Short mmCIF file of C-alpha atoms in Angstrom, two decimals:
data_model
loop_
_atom_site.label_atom_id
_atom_site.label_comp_id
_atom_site.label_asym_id
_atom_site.label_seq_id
_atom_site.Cartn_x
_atom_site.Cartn_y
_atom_site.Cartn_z
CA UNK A 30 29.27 -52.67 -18.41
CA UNK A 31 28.41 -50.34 -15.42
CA UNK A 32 25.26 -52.12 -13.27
CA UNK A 33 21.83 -50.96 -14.16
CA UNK A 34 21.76 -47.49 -12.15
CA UNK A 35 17.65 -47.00 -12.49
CA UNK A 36 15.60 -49.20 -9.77
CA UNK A 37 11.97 -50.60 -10.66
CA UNK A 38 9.99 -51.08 -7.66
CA UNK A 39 9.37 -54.70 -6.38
CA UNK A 40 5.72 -55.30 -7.24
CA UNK A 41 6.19 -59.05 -6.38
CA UNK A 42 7.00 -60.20 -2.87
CA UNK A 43 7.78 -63.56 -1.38
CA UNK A 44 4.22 -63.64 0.73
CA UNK A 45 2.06 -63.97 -3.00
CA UNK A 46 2.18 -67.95 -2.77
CA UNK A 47 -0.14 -67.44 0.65
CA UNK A 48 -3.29 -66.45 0.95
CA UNK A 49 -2.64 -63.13 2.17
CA UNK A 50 -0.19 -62.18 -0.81
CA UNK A 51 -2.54 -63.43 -3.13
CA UNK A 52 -5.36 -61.04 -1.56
CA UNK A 53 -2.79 -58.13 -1.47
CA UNK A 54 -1.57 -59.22 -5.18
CA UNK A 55 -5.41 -59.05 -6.36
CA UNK A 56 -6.15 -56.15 -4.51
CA UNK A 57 -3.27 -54.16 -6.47
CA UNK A 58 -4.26 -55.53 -9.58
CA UNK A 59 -7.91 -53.58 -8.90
CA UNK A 60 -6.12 -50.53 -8.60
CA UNK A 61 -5.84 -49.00 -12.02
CA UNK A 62 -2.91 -46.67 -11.08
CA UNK A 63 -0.95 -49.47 -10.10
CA UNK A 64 0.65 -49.97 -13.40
CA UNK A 65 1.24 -46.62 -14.24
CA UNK A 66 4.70 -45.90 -14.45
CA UNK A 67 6.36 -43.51 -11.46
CA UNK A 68 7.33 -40.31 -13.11
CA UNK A 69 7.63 -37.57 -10.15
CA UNK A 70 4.85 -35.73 -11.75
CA UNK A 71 0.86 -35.12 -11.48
CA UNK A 72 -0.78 -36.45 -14.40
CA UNK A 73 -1.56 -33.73 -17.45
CA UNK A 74 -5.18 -33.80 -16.56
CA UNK A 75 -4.92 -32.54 -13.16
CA UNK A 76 -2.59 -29.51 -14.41
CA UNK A 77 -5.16 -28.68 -16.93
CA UNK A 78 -8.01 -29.18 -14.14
CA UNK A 79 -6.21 -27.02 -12.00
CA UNK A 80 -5.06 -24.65 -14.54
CA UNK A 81 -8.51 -24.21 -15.16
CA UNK A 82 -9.73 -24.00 -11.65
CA UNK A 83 -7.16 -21.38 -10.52
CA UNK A 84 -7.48 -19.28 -14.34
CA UNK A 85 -10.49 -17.11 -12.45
CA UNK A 86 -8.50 -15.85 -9.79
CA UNK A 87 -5.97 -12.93 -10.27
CA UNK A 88 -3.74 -13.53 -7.79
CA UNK A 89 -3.97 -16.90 -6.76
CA UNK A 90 -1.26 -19.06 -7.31
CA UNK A 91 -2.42 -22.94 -8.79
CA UNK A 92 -0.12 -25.45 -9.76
CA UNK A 93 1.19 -25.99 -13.97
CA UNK A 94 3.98 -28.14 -14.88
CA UNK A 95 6.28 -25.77 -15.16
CA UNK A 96 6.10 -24.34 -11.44
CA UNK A 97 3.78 -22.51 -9.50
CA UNK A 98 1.65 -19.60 -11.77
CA UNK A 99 -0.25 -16.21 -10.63
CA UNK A 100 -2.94 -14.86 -13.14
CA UNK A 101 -1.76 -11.38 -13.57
CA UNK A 102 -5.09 -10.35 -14.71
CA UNK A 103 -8.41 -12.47 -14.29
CA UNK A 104 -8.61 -14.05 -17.50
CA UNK A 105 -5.03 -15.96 -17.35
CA UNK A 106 -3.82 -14.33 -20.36
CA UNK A 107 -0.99 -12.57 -18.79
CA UNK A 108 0.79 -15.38 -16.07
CA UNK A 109 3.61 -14.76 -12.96
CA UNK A 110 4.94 -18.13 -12.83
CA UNK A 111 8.15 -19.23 -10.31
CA UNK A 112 9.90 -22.02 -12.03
CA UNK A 113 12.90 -23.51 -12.10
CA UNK A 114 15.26 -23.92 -15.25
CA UNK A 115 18.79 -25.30 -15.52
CA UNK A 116 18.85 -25.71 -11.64
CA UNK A 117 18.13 -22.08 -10.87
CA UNK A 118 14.89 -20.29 -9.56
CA UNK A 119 13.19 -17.96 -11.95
CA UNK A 120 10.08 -15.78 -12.05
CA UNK A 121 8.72 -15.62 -15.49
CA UNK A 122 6.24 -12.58 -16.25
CA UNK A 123 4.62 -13.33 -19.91
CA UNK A 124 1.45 -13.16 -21.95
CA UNK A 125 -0.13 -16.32 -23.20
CA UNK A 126 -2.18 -17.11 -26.65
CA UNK A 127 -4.79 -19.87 -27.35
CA UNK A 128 -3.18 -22.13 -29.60
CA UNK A 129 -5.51 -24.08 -32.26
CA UNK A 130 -6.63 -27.34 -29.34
CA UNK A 131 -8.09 -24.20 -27.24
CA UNK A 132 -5.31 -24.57 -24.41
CA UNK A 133 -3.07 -22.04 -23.30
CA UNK A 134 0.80 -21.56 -24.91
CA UNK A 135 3.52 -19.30 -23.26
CA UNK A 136 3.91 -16.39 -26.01
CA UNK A 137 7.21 -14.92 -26.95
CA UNK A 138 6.34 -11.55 -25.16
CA UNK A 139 7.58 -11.73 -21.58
CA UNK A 140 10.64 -11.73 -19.26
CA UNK A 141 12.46 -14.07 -16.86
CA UNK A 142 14.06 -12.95 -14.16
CA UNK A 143 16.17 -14.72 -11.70
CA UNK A 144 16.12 -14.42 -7.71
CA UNK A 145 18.74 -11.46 -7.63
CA UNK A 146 16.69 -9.33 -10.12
CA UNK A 147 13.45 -10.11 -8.87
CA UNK A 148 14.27 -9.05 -5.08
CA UNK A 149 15.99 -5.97 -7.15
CA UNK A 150 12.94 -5.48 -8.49
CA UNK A 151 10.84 -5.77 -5.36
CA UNK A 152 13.06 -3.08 -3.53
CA UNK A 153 11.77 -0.77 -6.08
CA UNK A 154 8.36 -1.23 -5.85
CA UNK A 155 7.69 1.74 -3.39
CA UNK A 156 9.75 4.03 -6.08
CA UNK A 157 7.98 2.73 -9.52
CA UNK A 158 4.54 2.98 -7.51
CA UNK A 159 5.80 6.86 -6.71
CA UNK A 160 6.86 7.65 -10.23
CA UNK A 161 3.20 6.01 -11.35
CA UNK A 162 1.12 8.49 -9.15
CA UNK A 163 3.90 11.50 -10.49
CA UNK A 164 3.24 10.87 -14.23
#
């Protein structure tokens, strides 16, 4: 059997039997985060806080945990959000619904593009903004 390939970090150094490390030790043990396991990201109550915070603003970009999301329109029902899936880059334009809870749930309308359609897409933008002020 293969060695165990996932490190835990060393909460318990040699210094704890002097008075120091037991100062340090209790000091940690005040600290309610300290037990909380590492996962890489924010905890769901600061996306929703900042979800929130940032639902306002078209335009501005706040942090979710898929990526990084733009309200398309002020009320956060339609979302630009640049994510990454499967290794690759995407930017996903869709509408959102309330579910039951009252929080927000990607709907089925919408498209993802990748980075090669999305810069296709952007070298357009003077031509679709034409055709809009022809029609």
């Amino acid at each position: 059997m293969s060695a165990n390939k996932y490190k835990t970090p060393a909460f318990v150094t040699s210094s704890d039997d002097d008075e120091a490390g037991l100062a340090a030790a209790a000091a940690a043990d005040a600290d309610p985060d300290r037990h909380a396991l590492p996962t890489g990201k924010p905890p769901k109550e600061d996306l929703r806080s900042t979800a929130a915070a940032g639902a306002g603003a078209a335009g501005t970009g706040f942090k979710t945990s898929d990526g990084i999301a733009f309200n398309l329109i002020p009320n956060g029902k339609r979302r630009i959000t640049v994510r990454r899936f499967s290794g690759k880059k995407y930017v996903d334009i869709r509408e959102f619904y309330d579910d039951d809870s009252g929080e927000l749930k990607p709907g089925k309308k919408g498209i993802m593009l990748n980075e090669e359609q999305f810069t296709a897409l952007l070298g357009m933008a003077d031509n679709i903004r034409n055709a809009l002020q022809k029609i």
